[in-house]
Short mmCIF file of C-alpha atoms and ligand atoms in Angstrom, two decimals:
data_model
loop_
_atom_site.label_atom_id
_atom_site.label_comp_id
_atom_site.label_asym_id
_atom_site.label_seq_id
_atom_site.Cartn_x
_atom_site.Cartn_y
_atom_site.Cartn_z
CA MET A 1 -12.19 13.30 -28.61
CA GLU A 2 -10.84 9.87 -27.04
CA SER A 3 -12.59 8.76 -23.89
CA ARG A 4 -10.43 9.05 -21.18
CA SER A 5 -10.43 5.40 -20.66
CA SER A 6 -12.22 2.41 -21.50
CA SER A 7 -14.56 2.87 -18.70
CA GLY A 8 -15.92 6.46 -20.15
CA ASP A 9 -15.31 9.51 -17.69
CA MET A 10 -14.23 7.73 -14.82
CA GLY A 11 -10.30 7.27 -14.20
CA ARG A 12 -8.45 4.48 -15.47
CA ILE A 13 -7.91 3.52 -12.01
CA ALA A 14 -11.57 3.73 -10.88
CA SER A 15 -12.55 1.36 -13.56
CA TRP A 16 -9.80 -1.00 -12.59
CA VAL A 17 -11.21 -0.92 -9.16
CA LYS A 18 -14.97 -1.46 -9.96
CA SER A 19 -13.42 -4.44 -12.71
CA HIS A 20 -11.12 -6.44 -9.77
CA ARG A 21 -13.98 -5.81 -7.10
CA PRO A 22 -13.70 -9.23 -6.04
CA MET A 23 -10.20 -9.03 -5.26
CA TYR A 24 -10.10 -5.68 -4.31
CA ASP A 25 -12.40 -6.76 -1.57
CA ARG A 26 -10.61 -9.24 -0.16
CA ALA A 27 -7.72 -7.13 -0.08
CA THR A 28 -9.22 -4.41 1.83
CA GLN A 29 -11.69 -6.02 3.82
CA HIS A 30 -9.72 -9.30 5.14
CA PRO A 31 -10.64 -11.23 8.11
CA PHE A 32 -7.38 -10.08 9.64
CA VAL A 33 -8.60 -6.22 9.18
CA VAL A 34 -12.69 -7.53 9.80
CA GLY A 35 -11.18 -8.97 13.14
CA ILE A 36 -9.48 -5.70 14.28
CA SER A 37 -12.69 -3.66 13.82
CA ASP A 38 -15.04 -5.94 16.00
CA GLY A 39 -12.42 -6.68 18.53
CA SER A 40 -12.13 -10.40 18.11
CA VAL A 41 -8.52 -10.15 16.50
CA ASP A 42 -6.31 -12.48 17.97
CA LEU A 43 -3.63 -10.36 19.61
CA SER A 44 -0.19 -12.86 18.48
CA ALA A 45 -1.93 -12.06 15.20
CA PHE A 46 -1.62 -8.28 15.62
CA LYS A 47 2.14 -8.80 17.23
CA ARG A 48 3.04 -11.17 14.08
CA TRP A 49 1.74 -8.83 11.22
CA LEU A 50 3.48 -5.51 13.53
CA ALA A 51 7.00 -7.53 12.91
CA GLN A 52 6.43 -8.37 9.58
CA ASP A 53 5.29 -4.81 8.56
CA TYR A 54 8.39 -3.59 9.97
CA ILE A 55 10.25 -5.27 7.81
CA PHE A 56 8.20 -4.51 4.76
CA VAL A 57 8.05 -0.90 5.73
CA LYS A 58 11.63 -0.63 5.96
CA GLU A 59 11.94 -2.35 2.05
CA PHE A 60 9.51 0.13 1.42
CA VAL A 61 11.76 3.14 1.52
CA PRO A 62 14.35 2.15 -1.74
CA PHE A 63 11.06 1.12 -3.67
CA LEU A 64 9.56 4.80 -2.83
CA ALA A 65 12.98 6.31 -3.22
CA SER A 66 12.88 4.85 -6.94
CA VAL A 67 9.25 5.73 -8.07
CA LEU A 68 10.92 9.91 -6.75
CA LEU A 69 13.59 8.86 -9.11
CA LYS A 70 11.01 7.81 -11.92
CA ALA A 71 9.55 11.07 -11.21
CA TRP A 72 12.24 13.30 -11.29
CA LYS A 73 13.18 11.34 -14.81
CA HIS A 74 10.06 11.01 -16.65
CA SER A 75 6.84 13.10 -14.96
CA ASP A 76 5.93 16.47 -16.44
CA ASP A 77 4.25 17.50 -13.49
CA GLU A 78 6.60 18.99 -11.13
CA SER A 79 4.09 18.58 -8.20
CA ASP A 80 4.73 15.07 -8.56
CA MET A 81 7.88 14.74 -6.52
CA GLU A 82 6.26 16.91 -3.74
CA ILE A 83 3.37 14.71 -3.40
CA LEU A 84 6.08 11.68 -3.11
CA LEU A 85 8.59 13.69 -1.51
CA GLY A 86 5.72 13.82 1.49
CA GLY A 87 5.34 10.09 1.07
CA MET A 88 8.98 9.80 2.12
CA THR A 89 8.79 12.48 5.19
CA SER A 90 6.12 10.38 6.72
CA LEU A 91 7.75 6.95 6.26
CA SER A 92 10.81 8.12 8.38
CA ASP A 93 7.90 8.84 11.47
CA GLU A 94 6.73 5.79 10.18
CA LEU A 95 10.05 3.50 10.99
CA ALA A 96 10.18 5.79 14.74
CA TRP A 97 6.13 4.26 15.30
CA PHE A 98 6.67 1.14 14.18
CA ARG A 99 9.96 1.07 16.98
CA LYS A 100 7.68 2.68 19.72
CA GLU A 101 4.55 0.39 19.17
CA ALA A 102 6.69 -2.59 19.00
CA SER A 103 8.04 -1.47 22.51
CA LYS A 104 4.76 -1.13 23.92
CA TRP A 105 3.69 -4.54 22.64
CA ASP A 106 7.17 -6.45 23.80
CA VAL A 107 7.85 -7.45 20.18
CA LYS A 108 11.15 -7.54 19.30
CA LEU A 109 12.08 -6.37 15.87
CA VAL A 110 15.56 -7.51 15.65
CA GLY A 111 16.63 -10.57 13.94
CA ILE A 112 13.19 -11.46 13.05
CA ALA A 113 12.56 -13.44 9.69
CA PRO A 114 10.55 -12.25 6.80
CA GLN A 115 7.83 -15.15 6.21
CA GLN A 116 7.48 -16.13 3.01
CA ALA A 117 4.81 -14.05 1.59
CA ASN A 118 6.58 -10.87 3.09
CA LEU A 119 9.56 -12.13 1.00
CA GLU A 120 7.47 -12.63 -2.38
CA TYR A 121 6.34 -8.92 -1.59
CA CYS A 122 9.41 -7.42 -1.31
CA ARG A 123 11.22 -9.24 -4.08
CA PHE A 124 7.90 -7.59 -5.93
CA LEU A 125 8.84 -4.72 -4.91
CA GLN A 126 12.52 -4.81 -5.73
CA SER A 127 11.39 -6.13 -9.57
CA LEU A 128 9.40 -2.63 -9.44
CA MET A 129 12.35 -0.66 -8.88
CA LEU A 130 14.49 -2.02 -12.12
CA PRO A 131 14.94 1.61 -14.24
CA GLU A 132 13.20 -0.35 -17.45
CA VAL A 133 9.93 -0.23 -15.45
CA ASP A 134 7.91 2.82 -16.48
CA TYR A 135 6.88 5.71 -14.44
CA ALA A 136 3.31 5.10 -14.67
CA VAL A 137 3.54 1.11 -13.58
CA ALA A 138 5.14 1.88 -10.50
CA ILE A 139 3.09 5.02 -9.85
CA THR A 140 -0.04 2.28 -10.16
CA ALA A 141 1.85 0.24 -8.24
CA PHE A 142 2.82 2.68 -5.43
CA TRP A 143 -1.04 3.93 -5.52
CA ALA A 144 -2.99 0.22 -4.64
CA ILE A 145 0.17 -0.31 -2.18
CA GLU A 146 -0.80 2.67 0.03
CA THR A 147 -4.75 2.28 -1.12
CA VAL A 148 -5.26 -1.21 0.14
CA TYR A 149 -3.93 -0.16 4.11
CA GLN A 150 -6.07 3.18 4.08
CA GLU A 151 -9.38 1.61 2.57
CA SER A 152 -8.81 -1.34 5.04
CA PHE A 153 -7.62 0.28 8.03
CA SER A 154 -10.63 2.86 7.58
CA LEU A 155 -13.19 0.25 7.97
CA CYS A 156 -11.61 0.36 12.12
CA LEU A 157 -12.35 3.96 12.35
CA ASP A 158 -16.28 3.58 11.60
CA SER A 159 -18.53 4.68 14.38
CA SER A 160 -20.10 1.46 14.30
CA SER A 161 -16.55 -0.27 14.61
CA LYS A 162 -15.18 -2.02 18.06
CA THR A 163 -11.86 -1.47 18.01
CA PRO A 164 -9.59 -1.83 20.94
CA GLU A 165 -8.72 1.17 22.23
CA GLU A 166 -4.69 -0.12 21.98
CA LEU A 167 -5.11 -0.61 18.51
CA MET A 168 -6.50 2.51 17.45
CA GLU A 169 -3.31 4.45 17.17
CA THR A 170 -2.32 1.71 14.06
CA CYS A 171 -5.82 2.27 12.39
CA GLN A 172 -5.45 6.29 12.38
CA ARG A 173 -1.96 6.12 11.09
CA TRP A 174 -2.96 4.74 7.57
CA GLY A 175 -6.98 4.56 7.78
CA SER A 176 -7.11 8.46 8.38
CA ALA A 177 -9.11 10.89 6.34
CA ASN A 178 -5.68 12.62 6.06
CA PHE A 179 -4.15 9.39 4.42
CA GLY A 180 -7.04 9.17 2.12
CA HIS A 181 -6.31 12.65 0.69
CA TYR A 182 -2.74 11.20 0.09
CA CYS A 183 -4.00 8.37 -1.66
CA CYS A 184 -6.04 10.62 -3.84
CA SER A 185 -3.10 12.64 -4.72
CA LEU A 186 -1.93 9.35 -5.94
CA GLN A 187 -4.78 8.16 -7.53
CA LYS A 188 -4.53 11.28 -9.60
CA ILE A 189 -1.08 11.02 -10.78
CA ALA A 190 -1.59 7.61 -11.67
CA ASP A 191 -4.53 8.52 -13.63
CA ARG A 192 -2.60 11.37 -15.33
CA CYS A 193 0.30 9.08 -16.19
CA LEU A 194 -2.51 6.14 -17.66
CA GLU A 195 -4.12 8.43 -20.01
CA LYS A 196 -0.87 9.33 -22.15
CA ALA A 197 0.60 5.75 -21.92
CA SER A 198 0.68 3.17 -24.74
CA SER A 199 -1.64 -0.24 -24.50
CA ASP A 200 1.47 -1.97 -23.74
CA ILE A 201 1.70 -0.09 -20.70
CA ILE A 202 -1.67 0.27 -19.51
CA ARG A 203 -1.45 -3.53 -19.42
CA LYS A 204 1.54 -3.71 -17.73
CA ALA A 205 0.14 -1.06 -14.81
CA GLU A 206 -3.13 -3.38 -14.48
CA GLU A 207 -1.36 -6.52 -14.16
CA ALA A 208 0.72 -4.55 -11.30
CA PHE A 209 -2.24 -3.49 -9.77
CA VAL A 210 -3.95 -6.87 -9.75
CA CYS A 211 -0.25 -8.43 -8.10
CA VAL A 212 -0.41 -6.02 -5.54
CA LEU A 213 -3.46 -7.34 -4.22
CA GLU A 214 -2.12 -10.51 -4.52
CA HIS A 215 0.45 -9.94 -2.05
CA GLU A 216 -1.59 -7.65 0.51
CA VAL A 217 -4.02 -10.92 0.54
CA ASN A 218 -1.30 -13.21 1.33
CA PHE A 219 0.41 -10.79 3.79
CA TRP A 220 -2.76 -10.48 5.92
CA ASN A 221 -2.73 -13.99 5.77
CA MET A 222 0.33 -14.81 6.77
CA SER A 223 -0.35 -12.10 9.70
CA CYS A 224 -3.34 -14.56 10.57
CA GLY A 225 -0.45 -17.31 11.05
CA GLU A 226 -1.80 -19.02 7.31
C1 LIG B 1 1.99 -5.17 3.23
C2 LIG B 1 1.75 -3.54 3.78
N1 LIG B 1 1.09 -2.92 2.42
C3 LIG B 1 1.18 -1.28 2.56
C4 LIG B 1 1.24 -0.32 3.46
C5 LIG B 1 1.22 0.84 3.33
N2 LIG B 1 2.55 1.76 3.62
C6 LIG B 1 2.09 -0.97 4.65
N3 LIG B 1 2.31 -0.73 5.91
N4 LIG B 1 2.65 -2.64 4.69
#
Protein backbone atom coordinates (compact mmCIF):
# COMPACT_ATOMS: atom_id res chain seq x y z
CA MET A 1 0.00 0.00 0.00
CA GLU A 2 1.30 3.44 -0.88
CA SER A 3 2.61 5.26 2.20
CA ARG A 4 0.08 7.76 3.58
CA SER A 5 2.44 10.64 2.93
CA SER A 6 6.06 11.35 2.20
CA SER A 7 6.71 11.10 5.93
CA GLY A 8 5.53 7.51 6.45
CA ASP A 9 2.88 6.97 9.12
CA MET A 10 2.45 10.56 10.40
CA GLY A 11 -0.22 12.51 8.50
CA ARG A 12 0.59 15.05 5.83
CA ILE A 13 -0.21 18.00 8.14
CA ALA A 14 2.12 16.77 10.93
CA SER A 15 4.91 16.30 8.37
CA TRP A 16 4.43 19.92 7.19
CA VAL A 17 4.56 21.24 10.76
CA LYS A 18 7.87 19.39 11.05
CA SER A 19 9.31 20.54 7.71
CA HIS A 20 8.24 24.19 8.29
CA ARG A 21 9.13 24.20 12.00
CA PRO A 22 11.10 27.54 12.05
CA MET A 23 8.21 29.43 10.37
CA TYR A 24 5.68 27.55 12.53
CA ASP A 25 7.52 28.56 15.71
CA ARG A 26 7.73 32.21 14.55
CA ALA A 27 3.92 32.17 14.20
CA THR A 28 3.12 30.28 17.41
CA GLN A 29 5.77 31.74 19.75
CA HIS A 30 5.71 35.38 18.66
CA PRO A 31 7.12 38.04 21.05
CA PHE A 32 3.60 39.55 21.31
CA VAL A 33 2.23 36.30 22.81
CA VAL A 34 5.39 35.59 24.81
CA GLY A 35 4.92 39.11 26.21
CA ILE A 36 1.42 38.17 27.38
CA SER A 37 2.70 34.93 28.95
CA ASP A 38 5.49 36.69 30.90
CA GLY A 39 3.33 39.68 31.83
CA SER A 40 5.51 42.18 29.96
CA VAL A 41 3.07 42.90 27.09
CA ASP A 42 2.40 46.57 26.47
CA LEU A 43 -1.35 47.09 27.04
CA SER A 44 -1.54 49.50 24.09
CA ALA A 45 -0.32 46.61 21.88
CA PHE A 46 -3.00 44.34 23.34
CA LYS A 47 -5.69 46.97 22.68
CA ARG A 48 -4.41 47.42 19.10
CA TRP A 49 -4.54 43.63 18.59
CA LEU A 50 -8.09 43.46 20.04
CA ALA A 51 -9.53 46.04 17.64
CA GLN A 52 -7.72 44.60 14.59
CA ASP A 53 -8.64 40.99 15.43
CA TYR A 54 -12.31 41.98 15.68
CA ILE A 55 -12.08 43.19 12.06
CA PHE A 56 -10.38 39.92 11.10
CA VAL A 57 -12.96 37.71 12.84
CA LYS A 58 -15.78 39.54 11.04
CA GLU A 59 -14.03 38.63 7.73
CA PHE A 60 -13.49 35.09 9.02
CA VAL A 61 -17.26 34.43 9.13
CA PRO A 62 -17.78 34.39 5.32
CA PHE A 63 -14.51 32.46 4.93
CA LEU A 64 -15.82 29.72 7.28
CA ALA A 65 -19.13 29.80 5.41
CA SER A 66 -17.19 29.17 2.16
CA VAL A 67 -15.44 26.17 3.76
CA LEU A 68 -18.84 24.84 4.89
CA LEU A 69 -20.13 25.20 1.33
CA LYS A 70 -17.11 23.34 -0.04
CA ALA A 71 -17.65 20.60 2.57
CA TRP A 72 -21.30 20.31 1.55
CA LYS A 73 -20.34 20.05 -2.14
CA HIS A 74 -17.19 17.92 -2.00
CA SER A 75 -16.75 16.16 1.31
CA ASP A 76 -17.23 12.37 1.47
CA ASP A 77 -17.83 12.51 5.23
CA GLU A 78 -20.94 14.17 6.64
CA SER A 79 -19.31 14.73 10.04
CA ASP A 80 -17.16 17.49 8.48
CA MET A 81 -20.25 19.73 8.30
CA GLU A 82 -21.05 19.06 11.98
CA ILE A 83 -17.52 20.05 13.06
CA LEU A 84 -17.51 23.17 10.86
CA LEU A 85 -20.98 24.18 12.08
CA GLY A 86 -19.65 23.96 15.64
CA GLY A 87 -16.96 26.42 14.61
CA MET A 88 -19.56 28.77 13.16
CA THR A 89 -21.58 28.73 16.40
CA SER A 90 -18.53 29.64 18.47
CA LEU A 91 -17.72 32.46 16.01
CA SER A 92 -21.03 34.17 16.75
CA ASP A 93 -20.26 33.94 20.50
CA GLU A 94 -16.77 35.24 19.70
CA LEU A 95 -18.03 38.47 18.10
CA ALA A 96 -20.11 39.17 21.23
CA TRP A 97 -17.03 38.42 23.37
CA PHE A 98 -14.95 40.95 21.39
CA ARG A 99 -17.56 43.69 21.99
CA LYS A 100 -17.66 42.91 25.72
CA GLU A 101 -13.86 42.74 26.02
CA ALA A 102 -13.46 45.99 24.04
CA SER A 103 -15.81 47.84 26.39
CA LYS A 104 -13.85 46.42 29.36
CA TRP A 105 -10.69 48.05 27.93
CA ASP A 106 -12.49 51.11 26.58
CA VAL A 107 -11.34 50.14 23.06
CA LYS A 108 -13.37 51.64 20.20
CA LEU A 109 -14.40 48.96 17.66
CA VAL A 110 -16.58 51.08 15.39
CA GLY A 111 -14.90 53.04 12.60
CA ILE A 112 -11.47 51.43 13.18
CA ALA A 113 -9.47 51.07 9.94
CA PRO A 114 -7.84 47.69 9.21
CA GLN A 115 -4.06 48.04 9.20
CA GLN A 116 -2.00 46.81 6.24
CA ALA A 117 -1.21 43.31 7.60
CA ASN A 118 -4.89 42.84 8.41
CA LEU A 119 -5.98 44.00 4.93
CA GLU A 120 -3.52 41.58 3.31
CA TYR A 121 -4.64 38.67 5.52
CA CYS A 122 -8.32 39.36 4.74
CA ARG A 123 -7.49 39.56 1.02
CA PHE A 124 -5.81 36.14 1.35
CA LEU A 125 -8.97 34.76 3.04
CA GLN A 126 -11.06 36.13 0.17
CA SER A 127 -8.79 34.42 -2.38
CA LEU A 128 -9.49 31.08 -0.65
CA MET A 129 -13.24 31.66 -0.88
CA LEU A 130 -13.24 31.40 -4.68
CA PRO A 131 -15.16 28.33 -5.93
CA GLU A 132 -12.12 27.05 -7.87
CA VAL A 133 -10.15 26.67 -4.62
CA ASP A 134 -10.23 23.00 -3.65
CA TYR A 135 -11.84 21.88 -0.36
CA ALA A 136 -8.52 20.23 0.72
CA VAL A 137 -6.72 23.59 0.29
CA ALA A 138 -9.42 25.58 2.13
CA ILE A 139 -9.66 23.15 5.07
CA THR A 140 -5.86 23.06 5.41
CA ALA A 141 -5.78 26.88 5.62
CA PHE A 142 -8.68 26.83 8.09
CA TRP A 143 -6.89 24.26 10.31
CA ALA A 144 -3.69 26.40 10.21
CA ILE A 145 -5.49 29.65 11.12
CA GLU A 146 -7.19 28.08 14.15
CA THR A 147 -4.12 26.11 15.25
CA VAL A 148 -1.76 29.12 15.28
CA TYR A 149 -4.05 30.80 17.84
CA GLN A 150 -4.52 27.60 19.84
CA GLU A 151 -0.79 26.94 20.09
CA SER A 152 0.00 30.63 20.76
CA PHE A 153 -2.49 31.23 23.54
CA SER A 154 -2.00 27.81 25.16
CA LEU A 155 1.55 29.07 25.92
CA CYS A 156 -0.08 31.69 28.18
CA LEU A 157 -2.02 29.05 30.12
CA ASP A 158 1.06 27.03 31.12
CA SER A 159 1.48 26.74 34.90
CA SER A 160 4.85 28.49 34.54
CA SER A 161 3.35 31.50 32.71
CA LYS A 162 2.81 34.88 34.38
CA THR A 163 -0.16 35.96 32.25
CA PRO A 164 -1.89 38.97 33.85
CA GLU A 165 -5.28 38.01 35.34
CA GLU A 166 -7.09 40.56 33.15
CA LEU A 167 -5.77 38.83 29.98
CA MET A 168 -6.60 35.28 31.05
CA GLU A 169 -10.06 35.20 29.44
CA THR A 170 -8.55 36.10 26.06
CA CYS A 171 -5.95 33.31 26.40
CA GLN A 172 -8.54 30.75 27.52
CA ARG A 173 -10.78 31.54 24.52
CA TRP A 174 -8.23 30.13 22.08
CA GLY A 175 -5.69 28.36 24.30
CA SER A 176 -8.12 25.97 26.01
CA ALA A 177 -7.92 22.19 25.66
CA ASN A 178 -11.43 22.32 24.23
CA PHE A 179 -10.29 24.56 21.37
CA GLY A 180 -7.27 22.25 21.03
CA HIS A 181 -9.62 19.29 20.54
CA TYR A 182 -11.46 21.26 17.84
CA CYS A 183 -8.15 21.95 16.05
CA CYS A 184 -7.33 18.22 16.14
CA SER A 185 -10.69 17.51 14.49
CA LEU A 186 -9.81 19.99 11.74
CA GLN A 187 -6.39 18.35 11.29
CA LYS A 188 -8.03 14.93 10.84
CA ILE A 189 -10.37 16.35 8.18
CA ALA A 190 -7.45 17.99 6.35
CA ASP A 191 -5.32 14.82 6.51
CA ARG A 192 -8.20 12.73 5.17
CA CYS A 193 -8.75 15.15 2.26
CA LEU A 194 -5.03 15.32 1.50
CA GLU A 195 -4.68 11.51 1.45
CA LYS A 196 -6.74 11.33 -1.71
CA ALA A 197 -5.72 14.67 -3.28
CA SER A 198 -3.66 15.10 -6.45
CA SER A 199 -0.03 16.20 -6.10
CA ASP A 200 -1.03 19.61 -7.52
CA ILE A 201 -3.66 20.11 -4.78
CA ILE A 202 -1.26 18.84 -2.11
CA ARG A 203 1.27 21.44 -3.28
CA LYS A 204 -1.39 24.20 -3.17
CA ALA A 205 -2.45 23.13 0.34
CA GLU A 206 1.15 23.26 1.57
CA GLU A 207 1.54 26.74 0.01
CA ALA A 208 -1.66 27.87 1.78
CA PHE A 209 -0.30 26.53 5.09
CA VAL A 210 2.93 28.54 4.70
CA CYS A 211 0.95 31.64 3.63
CA VAL A 212 -1.15 31.41 6.79
CA LEU A 213 2.01 31.26 8.90
CA GLU A 214 3.42 34.36 7.13
CA HIS A 215 0.15 36.30 7.57
CA GLU A 216 -0.04 35.34 11.25
CA VAL A 217 3.51 36.58 11.89
CA ASN A 218 2.67 39.86 10.11
CA PHE A 219 -0.54 40.16 12.16
CA TRP A 220 1.37 39.73 15.44
CA ASN A 221 4.03 42.22 14.21
CA MET A 222 1.22 44.70 13.42
CA SER A 223 -0.14 44.21 16.96
CA CYS A 224 3.31 45.18 18.28
CA GLY A 225 3.12 48.35 16.24
CA GLU A 226 5.72 47.24 13.68
C1 LIG B 1 -5.44 36.76 13.02
C2 LIG B 1 -6.27 35.61 13.60
N1 LIG B 1 -5.91 34.32 13.33
C3 LIG B 1 -6.67 33.32 13.87
C4 LIG B 1 -7.74 33.56 14.70
C5 LIG B 1 -8.55 32.41 15.28
N2 LIG B 1 -9.81 32.24 14.61
C6 LIG B 1 -8.05 34.89 14.93
N3 LIG B 1 -9.08 35.21 15.73
N4 LIG B 1 -7.31 35.92 14.39
